C-alpha positions as CSV (number, residue, x, y, z in Angstrom):
1,M,0.0,0.0,0.0
2,T,2.9,2.3,0.8
3,K,4.0,2.2,-2.9
4,Y,0.8,3.9,-3.9
5,F,2.0,6.9,-1.9
6,A,5.5,6.9,-3.5
7,V,4.5,9.7,-5.8
8,L,4.1,12.0,-2.8
9,N,7.4,13.6,-1.8
10,V,8.9,17.0,-0.9
11,R,8.2,18.3,-4.5
12,T,4.5,17.5,-4.0
13,F,4.3,19.7,-0.9
14,I,6.3,22.5,-2.5
15,V,3.8,22.6,-5.4
16,L,0.8,22.5,-3.0
17,L,2.3,25.3,-0.9
18,I,3.0,27.4,-4.0
19,S,-0.6,26.8,-5.2
20,L,-2.1,27.8,-1.9
21,G,0.1,30.9,-1.6
22,S,-0.8,31.9,-5.2
23,C,-4.5,31.6,-4.5
24,F,-4.2,33.6,-1.3
25,L,-2.2,36.5,-2.9
26,A,-4.4,36.6,-6.0
27,I,-7.6,36.8,-4.0
28,N,-6.5,39.2,-1.3
29,F,-4.7,41.6,-3.6
30,D,-7.1,41.1,-6.5
31,I,-4.4,40.1,-8.9
32,R,-6.1,39.0,-12.2
33,Y,-5.3,39.3,-15.9
34,D,-6.3,37.8,-19.2
35,Y,-3.8,35.2,-20.2
36,D,-4.0,32.1,-22.4
37,T,-2.7,29.3,-20.1
38,T,-2.3,27.0,-23.1
39,L,1.2,28.3,-23.6
40,I,2.4,27.4,-20.1
41,S,0.6,24.1,-20.4
42,I,2.5,23.3,-23.6
43,A,5.7,24.2,-21.8
44,I,5.0,21.5,-19.2
45,I,3.0,18.8,-21.0
46,F,5.4,18.4,-24.0
47,P,8.6,17.7,-21.9
48,L,6.6,15.7,-19.4
49,V,5.2,13.4,-22.0
50,F,8.6,13.1,-23.7
51,T,10.5,12.2,-20.6
52,I,7.8,9.7,-19.4
53,R,8.0,7.9,-22.8
54,A,11.8,8.0,-22.8
55,A,12.0,6.6,-19.2
56,F,9.5,3.8,-20.2
57,S,11.7,3.0,-23.2
58,R,14.8,2.8,-21.0
59,R,12.9,0.4,-18.7
60,E,11.8,-1.9,-21.6
61,K,15.4,-1.9,-23.1
62,A,16.8,-2.8,-19.6
63,M,14.5,-5.8,-19.4
64,E,15.5,-6.9,-22.9
65,H,19.2,-6.7,-22.0
66,L,18.7,-8.5,-18.7
67,S,16.8,-11.3,-20.5
68,R,19.8,-11.7,-22.9
69,F,22.1,-11.6,-20.0
70,K,20.2,-14.4,-18.1
71,A,19.8,-16.5,-21.3
72,G,23.5,-16.4,-22.0
73,L,24.3,-17.5,-18.4
74,M,21.7,-20.3,-18.5
75,T,23.1,-21.6,-21.9
76,I,26.7,-21.6,-20.4
77,Y,25.4,-23.5,-17.4
78,Y,23.8,-26.2,-19.7
79,C,27.1,-26.4,-21.7
80,F,29.0,-27.2,-18.6
81,Q,26.4,-29.6,-17.2
82,N,26.2,-31.5,-20.5
83,T,29.9,-32.3,-20.7
84,G,31.3,-35.4,-19.1
85,K,34.9,-34.1,-19.0
86,I,34.5,-32.3,-15.7
87,N,33.4,-34.0,-12.5
88,D,30.3,-33.2,-10.4
89,E,32.2,-31.1,-7.9
90,Q,33.5,-28.9,-10.7
91,K,30.0,-28.6,-12.2
92,R,28.7,-27.5,-8.8
93,E,31.6,-25.0,-8.6
94,I,30.8,-23.4,-12.0
95,A,27.1,-23.4,-11.2
96,K,27.9,-21.4,-8.0
97,V,30.0,-19.0,-10.1
98,L,27.2,-18.5,-12.7
99,K,24.5,-18.1,-10.0
100,G,26.6,-15.4,-8.4
101,V,26.8,-13.3,-11.6
102,P,23.2,-12.0,-11.7
103,E,23.2,-11.7,-7.9
104,V,26.2,-9.3,-8.1
105,M,24.5,-7.5,-11.0
106,N,21.3,-7.0,-9.0
107,A,23.3,-5.8,-6.0
108,Y,25.0,-3.2,-8.4
109,L,21.7,-2.1,-9.8
110,M,20.4,-1.5,-6.2
111,K,23.6,0.4,-5.5
112,Q,25.1,-2.2,-3.1
113,K,28.0,-3.1,-5.5
114,N,30.0,-1.3,-8.1
115,E,30.7,-2.1,-11.8
116,V,34.2,-3.5,-11.1
117,Q,32.7,-6.2,-8.9
118,V,30.2,-7.2,-11.6
119,K,33.0,-7.5,-14.2
120,V,35.2,-9.5,-11.7
121,Q,32.3,-11.9,-11.2
122,I,31.8,-12.4,-14.9
123,K,35.6,-12.8,-15.4
124,S,35.5,-15.7,-12.9
125,I,33.8,-17.8,-15.6
126,F,36.8,-17.3,-17.9
127,D,39.1,-18.0,-14.9
128,F,37.3,-21.3,-14.3
129,I,37.8,-22.3,-17.9
130,Q,41.5,-21.4,-17.7
131,V,42.0,-23.5,-14.5
132,H,40.2,-26.5,-15.9
133,N,41.5,-26.0,-19.5
134,E,42.7,-29.6,-19.7
135,N,39.2,-31.0,-19.0
136,I,37.4,-28.6,-21.4
137,S,37.6,-29.2,-25.1
138,G,38.4,-26.5,-27.5
139,G,35.0,-26.8,-29.2
140,L,33.2,-26.4,-25.8
141,S,35.3,-23.4,-25.0
142,I,34.4,-21.7,-28.3
143,K,30.7,-22.4,-27.6
144,I,30.9,-20.9,-24.1
145,F,32.8,-17.8,-25.3
146,R,30.2,-17.3,-28.0
147,F,27.5,-17.2,-25.3
148,M,29.8,-15.1,-23.1
149,K,29.3,-12.4,-25.7
150,D,25.6,-12.2,-24.8
151,V,26.5,-12.0,-21.1
152,H,29.0,-9.2,-21.6
153,Q,26.7,-7.4,-24.1
154,G,23.8,-7.6,-21.7
155,A,25.8,-6.6,-18.7
156,E,27.4,-3.6,-20.4
157,S,24.1,-2.4,-21.8
158,V,22.3,-2.6,-18.5
159,M,25.2,-0.8,-16.7
160,A,25.1,1.9,-19.5
161,I,21.3,2.3,-19.0
162,N,21.9,2.6,-15.2
163,R,24.6,5.3,-15.7
164,H,22.8,7.5,-18.3
165,R,19.4,9.0,-17.7
166,T,16.8,10.8,-19.9
167,P,17.9,14.4,-20.6
168,V,18.5,16.1,-17.3
169,S,18.1,19.6,-18.7
170,L,14.7,18.8,-20.0
171,R,13.5,17.3,-16.7
172,A,14.9,20.3,-14.8
173,Y,13.1,22.6,-17.3
174,C,9.8,20.7,-16.8
175,L,10.1,20.8,-13.0
176,L,10.8,24.6,-13.0
177,F,7.6,25.3,-15.1
178,I,5.5,23.0,-12.8
179,Y,6.6,25.2,-9.9
180,I,5.9,28.4,-11.9
181,F,2.5,27.1,-13.2
182,P,0.3,28.0,-10.1
183,I,1.8,31.5,-10.0
184,I,0.8,32.2,-13.6
185,Y,-2.4,30.1,-13.7
186,T,-4.2,31.5,-10.6
187,P,-4.6,35.2,-11.7
188,A,-5.6,34.1,-15.2
189,F,-8.2,31.7,-13.8
190,L,-9.4,34.3,-11.3
191,Y,-10.0,36.7,-14.2
192,K,-12.2,34.2,-16.0
193,I,-14.5,33.1,-13.1
194,D,-17.5,35.1,-11.8
195,L,-16.9,37.4,-8.9
196,E,-19.6,35.5,-6.9
197,T,-17.8,32.2,-7.3
198,P,-16.8,30.8,-3.9
199,Q,-13.1,31.2,-3.1
200,F,-12.6,27.5,-2.3
201,I,-13.3,26.7,-6.0
202,L,-10.2,28.6,-7.0
203,Y,-8.1,26.9,-4.3
204,M,-9.5,23.5,-5.2
205,I,-8.9,23.7,-8.9
206,T,-5.4,25.3,-8.6
207,V,-4.2,22.8,-6.0
208,F,-5.7,19.9,-8.0
209,K,-4.0,20.9,-11.3
210,G,-0.7,21.4,-9.5
211,F,-1.0,18.0,-7.8
212,I,-1.7,16.2,-11.1
213,L,1.3,17.8,-12.8
214,I,3.8,17.1,-10.0
215,S,2.4,13.5,-9.5
216,L,3.0,12.8,-13.2
217,Y,6.6,14.2,-12.8
218,N,7.1,11.9,-9.8
219,V,5.8,8.9,-11.7
220,Q,8.4,9.7,-14.4
221,D,11.1,10.0,-11.8
222,H,10.2,6.5,-10.5
223,I,10.3,5.0,-14.0
224,E,13.6,6.8,-14.4
225,H,15.0,4.6,-11.7
226,P,13.6,1.1,-12.5
227,F,16.1,-0.8,-10.4
228,D,15.7,0.6,-6.9
229,Q,12.6,-1.6,-6.0
230,N,10.8,1.4,-4.6
231,G,8.2,2.1,-7.3
232,L,5.2,0.1,-8.6
233,D,6.7,-0.2,-12.1
234,D,10.2,-1.2,-11.0
235,I,11.8,-4.2,-12.8
236,R,11.6,-7.4,-10.7
237,L,15.3,-8.1,-10.5
238,K,14.7,-11.5,-8.8
239,D,13.2,-12.8,-12.0
240,Y,16.6,-12.5,-13.7
241,E,18.5,-14.6,-11.1
242,L,19.4,-18.2,-12.0
243,D,17.3,-20.9,-10.4
244,I,19.9,-23.6,-10.6
């Protein structure tokens, strides 16, 4: 249930305070003017929609790369389990190494490990092959290295997605205009309504519009970080661990 309140944060209360303050000042000082609020709406909606779509695209690509990453590891596991040239103890050893790779990757994505530790864990597969080189045929090594490409490609792609975000400047621009929106909107809306309209209508509509905009921005921010396991739309990283 707490995840449904994840869109509420400090930014939400800042916008609500700005909205209430704008209404109070506009009413008490009779600040009103004729202004087309469509312009300010475009300044917010366009970057907001763009960043939400970009963040969602990042999330989808991350799942695609994680799937390739897991598929490569599972295929390598089957390659080792299918050969009779290494004993059962060695098969359990490489299974433990392979199982540790997505665990370290998930810990990195949740900011508990760093990239170097992920690369070291992946390299341990190659180290195992080197140590047991006499028991692993050249043909099997070539097959494993071919699937190692998927593992490396998936890992590097996911780490790149984790490092790079949607355009920071556009998100900052969007947030700035969300903060400014109530200040510009309130006098323009006050100009259009009847003088006998109850004041709470102005408060209610301004606060409601500000809340919608900042909530959408917060949703985008959660999709922007799909690995932290805090949002409703986060990637379920446990699904990409090896059940072996």
